[in-house]
Amino acid sequence: MKGKVYLIGAGPGDSSLITVKGLKCIKNADVIVYDRLANDSLLEEARENCKFIYVGKEAKNHAKTQDEINEIIYREALDGNIVARLKGGDPYVFGRGGEEGEYLIKRDIPFETVPGVTSPIGGLAYAGIPITHRDYASSFHVITGHLKDENEELNWSSLAKLKGTLVFLMGVSNLKKICENLIENGKPEDTPVAIINWATTPYQRVVEGNLSNIYEKALEEKITPPSLIAVGEVVKLRKNLNFFDKKPLFGKIVVITRAKSQKKESVSQLKELGAITYEFPTIKIDEISPNLELDEAIENIDRYTYIVLTSKNGVDIFFNKMFSLGYDSRRLGGIKIGAIGPKTGKAIEKYGIKPDIIPNEYVAEALVEELKNVLNDKDRVLIPRAKSARPYLVEELSKLCKVDEVKIYDTLKEQCNPNELMEFLNDKEEIYFTFTSPSTFNNFVEILGDRSKDILSKGRIISIGPITSKTIKQNGYKVYSEAEKYTVDGIMDILLKEGEA
Ligand code: SAH
C-alpha cells in the first residue's frame, strides 16, 4: 500500500511555533525528511524507529538537489511510509513546496499540506516588528532577494512605490543592490530597515538602520544568512514591541549534564527564558533488572512501616515494578512514605499517594533528622535507591531500627561527544555549566579528560547543593554558585538572578 506525504511548515525557528497539526504529523511519521531551517529539536517528538533524512540546503551548497529530494520523498511514500516533509516557515513561501506537491500528485501519491508560521511574519514579530499597522503600513509584500535567474530583475520601480512593509528573504548577499535599487527608484533614503538574523531562535540578532546605511551596519555586524530584511515605517515600532531578546536568559548558554530522561522539563523552561541550552548528558539511569531483592521486598511489603524514596527515578522504578507484579498503589496502604525532596514527592503523588514526610532541606541529613522524630526500634524501613548512593542514610537509620536497602538502579556514564561540545563552546561567551550530582561532575571531567580545565574555565560552574559542590572543589574547580534549595528549581533561581544582573 502507498503511504502518504505531509508537507509541513515547521515554523521559523522556535520549535514551539510548530502547529498542533504539524506536531501530530511528526509524531505519526515513519520517515521525516527535513531541511536546515526546520528546527531539528522537533525530531525528538518522533516515535521510536522513525527514520530521519536530512536534505538540508545551504545557499550555494545544496546537500541534495531538488530533484533528488522529490525522488526521496516519493520513494519513501511508495514504500508505504507516512512521510513528514519538514520545511522551515511555511512550505509554500519560497520553500519549493509547490514543486514537491506537484511531483507527488503526478505520481499518484496522497499528500496534504500543513501550513506553518512563515518567517517574514513570525520572524518580524519576534524582533518586535508588526508587519502591518493601521498608522504605518496597510499592506505587506514578501519578496525574494535571490532570483532564480541572476539577470532577471525585480520590478524595482513598482516595489519602490509600495507604501506597505517590504520583506526580502534570501537577500543578505544582495543587500547592497536591494537598498540601491529602492533608493534609485524613489524610496526615501531614511526609510527604516531592520535585518533579523536567525529570527525566533536564541541566536536572534537584529541590526537597525535605514536604506542608506544598513548595508554598512550589516557588514560591521557580520550578518550572514538566514536573515530577513524588513523595510518600512513599522520597523520603528521595535523599540516598544520588542520582547524576545529582552528575555532574562536571552543569549546565555546553559550546559546541562543530567541524564536524558531527566532533563526535558528543565530544557523547555530554560528555552522559554531565552537561554541556549546544550545538552551533554553525562549519566544515564540503568534499572537493575531482573531484581529479585526488589520483587521479594514488594511481595513482603507488610513487613515495613516506612518506605523512603530518594529520587524521581527511584519512585518510577519502584512503582512500575509493583504494578508489573500485579499490584496497585493500595499495596502501600498502611505504610508511611518519606521523600527526600519536593520533586521526589511530586513523583510519588503521581501514583496517588501523598508522602508523609518531606524535609525542608533536600539532603539525606535533613531526612534523617525528620525520621529520628518518628522511628523507633519496632519500625522497619525499606529504602529502594541508587546503587552508588551515599551510605549515610542507611547507616544513620540503622541506628534507630531495622533498615533494608534495595539497590534498584545504577547511574552509568553516558557516551557523549566531547569534541562537539568543545566546538560548540569555542566562540561562545556567558556559559554556565550545571551539575546536579557528584556523578554528573565526575563523569564530565572523565569524558573531557585533559580538556576539562580549559572547557570549564570558559564558563561558570553551578552546583545543585553542598554534596555536589564538595566533589567539584575536591577536583580543584571553583563553584561559581550553589543552589539555595538543593533542587533543579534552585539552579533555575541562580540562572534567573544572573539574568537580572
Ligand atoms: N519557507 C520559509 C522561507 C524559506 S526561504 C518561510 O516560510 O519562512 C529561506 C529564507 O527565509 C532565508 O534565506 C531567510 O531569508 C528566511 N528565513 C527563514 N527562517 C528564518 C529565520 N529563522 N531567521 C531569518 N530568516 C529566516
Coordinates of C-alpha atoms and ligand atoms in Angstrom, one line a residue:
M1 CA 0.0 0.0 0.0
K2 CA 1.1 3.5 -0.7
G3 CA 2.0 5.8 2.2
K4 CA 1.2 9.4 2.4
V5 CA 3.2 12.6 2.5
Y6 CA 2.6 15.6 4.8
L7 CA 4.3 18.7 3.6
I8 CA 4.7 20.5 6.9
G9 CA 5.7 24.0 7.8
A10 CA 7.9 23.8 10.9
G11 CA 7.7 27.5 11.7
P12 CA 10.6 30.0 11.5
G13 CA 12.9 28.5 14.1
D14 CA 11.5 28.4 17.6
S15 CA 10.4 24.8 17.8
S16 CA 7.3 25.7 19.8
L17 CA 5.9 27.6 16.8
I18 CA 5.0 24.4 15.0
T19 CA 1.3 24.0 14.6
V20 CA -0.7 21.4 16.5
K21 CA -1.4 19.5 13.3
G22 CA 2.2 19.7 12.2
L23 CA 3.3 18.2 15.5
K24 CA 0.7 15.4 15.2
C25 CA 2.1 14.5 11.8
I26 CA 5.6 14.4 13.2
K27 CA 4.5 12.0 15.9
N28 CA 2.9 9.7 13.4
A29 CA 5.6 9.7 10.8
D30 CA 7.6 6.7 9.7
V31 CA 10.1 8.9 7.9
I32 CA 11.0 12.5 8.4
V33 CA 12.7 14.4 5.6
Y34 CA 13.9 17.8 7.0
D35 CA 15.7 20.9 6.0
R36 CA 18.3 23.1 7.6
L37 CA 15.8 25.7 8.6
A38 CA 13.4 23.3 10.3
N39 CA 14.4 23.2 14.0
D40 CA 15.8 19.7 14.4
S41 CA 14.8 19.5 18.1
L42 CA 11.3 18.7 16.6
L43 CA 12.8 15.3 15.7
E44 CA 12.8 14.4 19.3
E45 CA 9.0 14.3 19.1
A46 CA 9.1 11.5 16.5
R47 CA 8.3 7.9 17.5
E48 CA 10.9 5.3 18.1
N49 CA 12.5 3.8 15.0
C50 CA 11.4 6.8 12.9
K51 CA 13.9 7.3 10.0
F52 CA 15.4 10.7 9.6
I53 CA 16.7 12.0 6.3
Y54 CA 18.5 15.3 6.2
V55 CA 18.3 17.1 2.9
G56 CA 19.5 20.5 4.2
K57 CA 20.4 23.1 1.8
E58 CA 22.8 25.9 2.5
A59 CA 22.9 28.7 -0.1
K60 CA 25.1 27.7 -3.0
N61 CA 25.9 24.5 -1.3
H62 CA 23.0 22.2 -1.9
A63 CA 23.4 19.0 0.0
K64 CA 20.8 17.4 -2.2
T65 CA 19.3 18.7 -5.4
Q66 CA 15.6 19.4 -5.6
D67 CA 15.2 16.5 -8.0
E68 CA 16.9 14.2 -5.5
I69 CA 14.7 15.5 -2.7
N70 CA 11.5 14.9 -4.8
E71 CA 12.6 11.4 -5.5
I72 CA 13.5 10.6 -1.9
I73 CA 10.0 11.7 -0.7
Y74 CA 8.3 9.8 -3.5
R75 CA 10.2 6.6 -2.9
E76 CA 9.6 6.6 0.8
A77 CA 5.9 7.1 0.3
L78 CA 5.8 4.4 -2.4
D79 CA 7.3 2.0 0.1
G80 CA 4.2 2.6 2.2
N81 CA 5.6 5.0 4.7
I82 CA 3.9 8.0 6.3
V83 CA 6.4 10.8 5.4
A84 CA 6.7 14.1 7.2
R85 CA 8.4 16.5 4.9
L86 CA 9.5 19.3 7.3
K87 CA 10.3 22.7 6.0
G88 CA 11.3 25.9 7.7
G89 CA 8.5 28.5 8.0
D90 CA 5.6 27.8 5.6
P91 CA 6.1 25.2 2.9
Y92 CA 4.7 27.3 0.1
V93 CA 6.6 30.5 0.9
F94 CA 9.8 30.3 -1.1
G95 CA 10.0 26.7 0.1
R96 CA 9.6 24.9 -3.2
G97 CA 6.8 23.0 -1.5
G98 CA 4.6 23.5 -4.6
E99 CA 7.1 21.6 -6.7
E100 CA 7.3 18.7 -4.3
G101 CA 3.5 18.6 -4.2
E102 CA 3.2 18.5 -8.0
Y103 CA 5.8 15.8 -8.2
L104 CA 3.8 13.6 -5.8
I105 CA 0.4 14.3 -7.3
K106 CA 1.7 13.3 -10.8
R107 CA 2.8 10.0 -9.3
D108 CA -0.4 9.5 -7.5
I109 CA 0.9 9.7 -4.0
P110 CA -1.6 11.0 -1.5
F111 CA -0.4 14.2 0.1
E112 CA -1.5 17.0 2.4
T113 CA 0.0 20.4 3.2
V114 CA 0.2 21.7 6.8
P115 CA 0.8 25.4 6.7
G116 CA 3.3 26.9 9.1
V117 CA 4.2 30.3 10.6
T118 CA 6.2 31.9 7.9
S119 CA 9.4 33.8 8.8
P120 CA 8.5 37.2 7.3
I121 CA 5.6 37.4 9.7
G122 CA 6.8 35.3 12.7
G123 CA 10.4 36.4 12.5
L124 CA 9.5 40.1 12.3
A125 CA 7.1 39.6 15.3
Y126 CA 9.9 38.2 17.4
A127 CA 12.0 41.2 16.6
G128 CA 9.2 43.4 17.8
I129 CA 8.0 44.5 14.3
P130 CA 4.4 44.1 13.4
I131 CA 4.2 43.5 9.6
T132 CA 1.2 45.8 9.3
H133 CA -0.1 48.6 11.5
R134 CA -3.0 51.0 10.9
D135 CA -0.8 54.0 11.2
Y136 CA 2.2 52.8 9.2
A137 CA 1.5 50.0 6.7
S138 CA -1.7 48.8 5.2
S139 CA -0.1 46.0 3.1
F140 CA 3.0 43.8 3.2
H141 CA 5.0 42.3 0.4
V142 CA 7.3 39.3 0.7
I143 CA 10.0 39.3 -2.0
T144 CA 12.8 37.0 -2.8
G145 CA 16.2 38.7 -2.7
H146 CA 17.7 35.8 -4.6
L147 CA 16.3 35.4 -8.1
K148 CA 16.2 32.1 -9.9
D149 CA 18.0 33.8 -12.9
E150 CA 20.5 36.3 -11.7
N151 CA 19.8 38.5 -14.7
E152 CA 16.1 38.5 -14.1
E153 CA 15.3 41.8 -12.4
L154 CA 12.6 42.5 -9.9
N155 CA 10.3 45.4 -10.9
W156 CA 12.1 47.9 -8.7
S157 CA 10.1 50.9 -9.7
S158 CA 6.8 49.3 -8.6
L159 CA 8.4 47.9 -5.4
A160 CA 9.8 51.4 -4.5
K161 CA 6.4 52.9 -4.9
L162 CA 4.7 50.5 -2.4
K163 CA 3.8 52.1 0.9
G164 CA 3.4 48.7 2.7
T165 CA 6.1 46.8 4.5
L166 CA 8.6 45.1 2.2
V167 CA 10.3 41.9 3.5
F168 CA 13.1 40.4 1.5
L169 CA 14.0 36.8 2.0
M170 CA 17.3 35.2 1.0
G171 CA 18.6 38.8 0.5
V172 CA 21.8 39.1 2.5
S173 CA 24.2 38.7 -0.4
N174 CA 22.2 41.2 -2.4
L175 CA 21.6 43.7 0.4
K176 CA 23.6 46.5 -1.2
K177 CA 21.8 46.1 -4.5
I178 CA 18.3 45.9 -2.8
C179 CA 18.9 49.2 -1.0
E180 CA 20.4 51.0 -4.0
N181 CA 17.6 49.9 -6.3
L182 CA 14.9 51.1 -3.9
I183 CA 16.6 54.4 -3.4
E184 CA 17.2 54.9 -7.2
N185 CA 13.6 54.2 -7.8
G186 CA 12.4 56.8 -5.3
K187 CA 12.2 55.3 -1.9
P188 CA 13.4 57.8 0.7
E189 CA 16.9 57.1 2.0
D190 CA 15.8 57.4 5.5
T191 CA 13.2 54.6 5.2
P192 CA 13.8 52.4 8.3
V193 CA 15.3 48.9 7.7
A194 CA 15.9 46.0 10.1
I195 CA 17.9 42.9 9.4
I196 CA 16.9 39.9 11.5
N197 CA 19.3 37.1 11.7
W198 CA 18.2 33.6 12.9
A199 CA 14.9 35.1 13.9
T200 CA 12.9 33.4 16.7
T201 CA 15.9 31.4 17.9
P202 CA 18.1 32.2 20.9
Y203 CA 20.7 33.3 18.4
Q204 CA 18.5 36.0 17.0
R205 CA 20.3 39.3 16.2
V206 CA 18.7 42.4 14.9
V207 CA 20.5 45.3 13.1
E208 CA 18.6 48.5 12.6
G209 CA 19.2 51.3 10.2
N210 CA 17.8 52.9 7.1
L211 CA 18.1 52.3 3.4
S212 CA 21.3 54.4 3.1
N213 CA 23.3 52.9 6.0
I214 CA 22.0 49.4 6.7
Y215 CA 24.5 47.8 4.3
E216 CA 27.5 49.2 6.2
K217 CA 25.9 48.2 9.5
A218 CA 25.2 44.7 8.5
L219 CA 28.8 44.3 7.3
E220 CA 30.1 45.6 10.6
E221 CA 27.9 43.1 12.4
K222 CA 29.0 40.3 10.1
I223 CA 25.4 39.4 9.3
T224 CA 25.0 36.1 7.5
P225 CA 22.0 34.1 6.2
P226 CA 19.4 33.2 7.2
S227 CA 18.2 36.7 7.6
L228 CA 15.1 38.8 6.9
I229 CA 15.3 42.3 5.6
A230 CA 12.4 44.4 6.7
V231 CA 11.9 47.8 5.0
G232 CA 9.2 50.3 6.2
E233 CA 8.0 52.5 9.0
V234 CA 6.8 49.6 11.1
V235 CA 10.5 48.9 11.9
K236 CA 10.3 51.9 14.3
L237 CA 7.8 50.0 16.5
R238 CA 10.5 47.6 17.6
K239 CA 11.6 49.9 20.4
N240 CA 8.2 49.4 22.0
L241 CA 7.2 45.9 21.0
N242 CA 10.5 44.0 21.3
F243 CA 10.0 41.3 23.8
F244 CA 12.2 38.4 22.7
D245 CA 15.8 39.5 23.1
K246 CA 14.7 41.0 26.5
K247 CA 14.0 37.6 28.0
P248 CA 16.0 37.1 31.2
L249 CA 18.4 34.5 29.9
F250 CA 18.5 35.6 26.3
G251 CA 21.8 34.6 24.6
K252 CA 23.2 32.8 27.7
I253 CA 24.5 29.3 27.2
V254 CA 23.5 26.6 29.7
V255 CA 25.2 23.2 29.5
I256 CA 23.0 20.5 31.0
T257 CA 24.7 17.4 32.3
R258 CA 21.8 15.4 33.7
A259 CA 20.5 12.2 32.2
K260 CA 18.4 12.4 29.0
S261 CA 15.4 11.0 30.8
Q262 CA 15.6 13.8 33.5
K263 CA 16.2 16.9 31.5
K264 CA 13.2 17.6 29.4
E265 CA 11.4 19.9 31.8
S266 CA 14.4 22.0 32.6
V267 CA 15.4 22.3 28.9
S268 CA 12.0 23.7 28.0
Q269 CA 11.9 26.0 30.9
L270 CA 15.3 27.4 30.0
K271 CA 14.4 27.8 26.4
E272 CA 11.3 29.7 27.4
L273 CA 13.5 32.1 29.3
G274 CA 15.6 32.6 26.2
A275 CA 18.7 30.5 27.0
I276 CA 20.6 28.5 24.5
T277 CA 20.7 25.0 26.0
Y278 CA 23.4 22.5 25.2
E279 CA 22.5 19.0 26.3
F280 CA 25.5 17.0 27.4
P281 CA 24.1 14.1 29.4
T282 CA 27.0 12.6 31.3
I283 CA 24.9 10.0 33.2
K284 CA 22.3 7.5 32.3
I285 CA 19.9 5.7 34.5
D286 CA 20.1 1.9 34.3
E287 CA 17.4 -0.1 36.1
I288 CA 18.8 -3.2 37.8
S289 CA 16.8 -6.0 36.2
P290 CA 15.9 -8.7 37.0
N291 CA 15.9 -7.6 40.6
L292 CA 14.8 -10.5 42.9
E293 CA 15.6 -8.5 46.0
L294 CA 13.1 -5.8 45.0
D295 CA 10.5 -8.4 44.0
E296 CA 10.9 -10.0 47.4
A297 CA 10.5 -6.7 49.2
I298 CA 7.3 -5.9 47.4
E299 CA 5.9 -9.3 47.9
N300 CA 6.5 -9.0 51.6
I301 CA 5.7 -5.3 51.9
D302 CA 3.7 -5.8 55.1
R303 CA 7.0 -6.2 56.9
Y304 CA 7.6 -2.5 56.6
T305 CA 6.3 0.5 58.4
Y306 CA 8.2 3.1 56.3
I307 CA 9.4 3.3 52.7
V308 CA 11.9 6.1 51.9
L309 CA 12.4 7.2 48.3
T310 CA 15.3 9.4 47.4
S311 CA 14.8 10.3 43.7
K312 CA 12.2 10.5 40.9
N313 CA 13.9 7.7 39.1
G314 CA 13.7 5.5 42.2
V315 CA 10.0 6.3 42.5
D316 CA 9.2 5.4 38.9
I317 CA 11.2 2.2 39.0
F318 CA 9.7 1.1 42.3
F319 CA 6.0 1.8 41.3
N320 CA 6.4 0.2 37.9
K321 CA 7.8 -2.9 39.5
M322 CA 5.0 -3.0 41.9
F323 CA 2.4 -2.7 39.1
S324 CA 4.2 -5.3 37.0
L325 CA 3.9 -7.7 39.9
G326 CA 0.1 -7.3 39.6
Y327 CA -0.4 -4.8 42.5
D328 CA -1.6 -1.2 42.6
S329 CA -0.9 1.7 44.9
R330 CA -3.3 0.2 47.6
R331 CA -0.5 -2.2 48.3
L332 CA 1.2 0.6 50.3
G333 CA -2.0 1.4 52.2
G334 CA -0.7 1.1 55.8
I335 CA 2.8 2.2 55.2
K336 CA 4.3 5.6 55.8
I337 CA 6.2 7.2 52.9
G338 CA 9.2 9.5 53.1
A339 CA 10.6 11.5 50.2
I340 CA 13.9 13.3 50.1
G341 CA 12.6 16.5 48.4
P342 CA 9.6 18.1 46.6
K343 CA 10.4 16.6 43.1
T344 CA 10.5 13.1 44.6
G345 CA 7.3 13.9 46.5
K346 CA 5.6 15.1 43.3
A347 CA 6.6 11.9 41.6
I348 CA 5.1 9.8 44.4
E349 CA 1.8 11.9 44.2
K350 CA 1.5 10.9 40.6
Y351 CA 0.9 7.4 41.8
G352 CA -1.9 8.6 44.0
I353 CA 0.0 8.7 47.3
K354 CA 0.8 11.8 49.4
P355 CA 4.2 11.4 51.1
D356 CA 4.1 11.7 54.9
I357 CA 7.5 13.2 55.3
I358 CA 9.4 15.7 53.1
P359 CA 12.2 17.6 54.9
N360 CA 12.7 21.3 54.4
E361 CA 16.2 20.8 53.2
Y362 CA 16.7 18.4 50.4
V363 CA 19.6 16.2 51.6
A364 CA 19.8 12.9 53.4
E365 CA 20.9 14.7 56.6
A366 CA 17.6 16.5 56.9
L367 CA 15.6 13.4 56.1
V368 CA 17.4 11.6 58.9
E369 CA 16.6 14.4 61.3
E370 CA 12.9 14.2 60.5
L371 CA 12.8 10.4 60.7
K372 CA 14.6 10.4 64.0
N373 CA 11.5 12.0 65.5
V374 CA 9.2 9.2 64.4
L375 CA 11.1 6.0 64.1
N376 CA 11.6 3.5 67.0
D377 CA 13.1 0.1 67.2
K378 CA 9.8 -1.6 66.2
D379 CA 9.9 0.1 62.8
R380 CA 11.3 -1.4 59.7
V381 CA 12.3 0.8 56.7
L382 CA 12.6 -0.1 53.1
I383 CA 14.9 2.1 51.0
P384 CA 14.9 1.3 47.3
R385 CA 17.5 3.6 45.7
A386 CA 20.6 4.1 43.5
K387 CA 23.5 1.6 43.7
S388 CA 26.0 4.4 44.2
A389 CA 24.1 6.4 46.8
R390 CA 26.0 7.6 49.9
P391 CA 25.9 5.2 52.8
Y392 CA 24.9 7.9 55.2
L393 CA 21.1 7.5 55.1
V394 CA 21.2 3.8 55.7
E395 CA 23.9 3.9 58.3
E396 CA 22.0 6.5 60.4
L397 CA 18.6 5.0 60.1
S398 CA 20.1 1.6 61.0
K399 CA 20.9 3.0 64.4
L400 CA 17.2 3.5 65.0
C401 CA 15.6 0.4 63.6
K402 CA 15.9 -2.3 61.0
V403 CA 16.6 -1.0 57.5
D404 CA 16.5 -2.9 54.2
E405 CA 18.4 -1.1 51.4
V406 CA 17.5 -2.4 48.0
K407 CA 19.5 -1.2 45.0
I408 CA 17.2 -0.6 42.1
Y409 CA 19.2 1.4 39.6
D410 CA 22.7 2.4 38.7
T411 CA 23.9 5.6 37.2
L412 CA 26.3 4.8 34.4
K413 CA 28.5 7.1 32.3
E414 CA 26.8 8.2 29.1
Q415 CA 28.6 8.3 25.8
C416 CA 28.7 11.9 24.7
N417 CA 31.0 13.6 22.2
P418 CA 33.5 16.0 23.9
N419 CA 34.7 17.3 20.5
E420 CA 31.2 18.6 19.6
L421 CA 30.9 20.3 22.9
M422 CA 34.3 22.0 22.5
E423 CA 33.5 23.1 19.0
F424 CA 30.1 24.5 20.1
L425 CA 31.6 26.5 23.0
N426 CA 34.6 27.7 21.0
D427 CA 33.2 31.1 20.1
K428 CA 30.7 31.5 22.9
E429 CA 30.5 33.6 26.0
E430 CA 28.3 33.7 29.1
I431 CA 28.4 29.9 29.6
Y432 CA 27.0 28.2 32.6
F433 CA 27.8 24.5 33.4
T434 CA 25.2 22.9 35.6
F435 CA 25.8 19.9 37.8
T436 CA 23.0 18.1 39.6
S437 CA 25.0 15.3 41.4
P438 CA 28.6 14.3 42.1
S439 CA 28.4 11.7 39.3
T440 CA 27.4 14.3 36.7
F441 CA 30.5 16.2 37.5
N442 CA 32.9 13.3 37.9
N443 CA 31.7 11.9 34.5
F444 CA 32.0 15.3 32.8
V445 CA 35.7 15.5 33.9
E446 CA 36.3 11.9 32.9
I447 CA 34.7 12.4 29.5
L448 CA 36.7 15.5 28.7
G449 CA 39.9 14.3 30.2
D450 CA 42.8 16.7 29.8
R451 CA 40.5 19.3 28.2
S452 CA 38.2 19.7 31.2
K453 CA 40.3 22.5 32.7
D454 CA 40.1 24.5 29.5
I455 CA 36.5 24.0 28.9
L456 CA 35.3 24.6 32.5
S457 CA 37.4 27.8 32.6
K458 CA 35.3 29.2 29.8
G459 CA 32.2 29.4 32.0
R460 CA 30.8 29.4 35.4
I461 CA 30.0 26.3 37.4
I462 CA 26.7 26.0 39.1
S463 CA 26.1 23.2 41.7
I464 CA 22.8 21.8 43.0
G465 CA 24.0 21.6 46.6
P466 CA 26.7 21.0 49.1
I467 CA 27.5 17.4 48.3
T468 CA 28.0 18.1 44.6
S469 CA 30.0 21.3 45.4
K470 CA 32.3 19.2 47.6
T471 CA 33.1 16.9 44.7
I472 CA 33.7 19.9 42.4
K473 CA 36.1 21.5 44.9
Q474 CA 37.9 18.3 45.6
N475 CA 38.7 18.1 41.9
G476 CA 40.2 21.5 42.1
Y477 CA 37.5 23.6 40.5
K478 CA 35.7 26.7 41.8
V479 CA 31.9 26.6 42.3
Y480 CA 30.5 29.9 41.0
S481 CA 27.2 29.4 42.7
E482 CA 25.4 26.8 44.8
A483 CA 21.6 26.4 44.8
E484 CA 19.9 27.5 48.0
K485 CA 17.2 24.9 47.6
Y486 CA 19.0 21.7 46.6
T487 CA 16.8 21.1 43.5
V488 CA 16.8 21.9 39.8
D489 CA 14.5 24.8 40.6
G490 CA 17.2 26.1 42.9
I491 CA 19.6 26.1 39.9
M492 CA 16.9 27.9 37.9
D493 CA 16.8 30.6 40.6
I494 CA 20.5 31.1 40.3
L495 CA 20.3 31.5 36.5
L496 CA 17.4 33.9 36.8
K497 CA 19.4 36.1 39.2
E498 CA 22.2 36.0 36.6
G499 CA 19.8 37.2 34.0
E500 CA 18.7 40.2 36.2
A501 CA 22.3 41.1 37.0
Ligands
SAH1 N1 9.6 28.8 3.8 C1 10.3 29.7 4.6 C2 11.2 30.5 3.7 C3 12.3 29.7 3.0 S1 13.4 30.7 2.1 C4 9.3 30.6 5.4 O1 8.1 30.5 5.2 O2 9.8 31.3 6.2 C5 14.7 30.9 3.2 C6 14.8 32.3 3.7 O3 13.8 32.5 4.6 C7 16.1 32.6 4.4 O4 17.1 32.9 3.4 C8 15.7 33.8 5.2 O5 15.6 35.0 4.4 C9 14.3 33.4 5.6 N2 14.3 32.8 6.9 C10 13.7 31.6 7.2 N3 13.8 31.4 8.5 C11 14.5 32.4 9.0 C12 14.9 32.8 10.3 N4 14.7 32.0 11.4 N5 15.6 33.9 10.5 C13 15.8 34.8 9.5 N6 15.4 34.5 8.3 C14 14.8 33.3 8.0

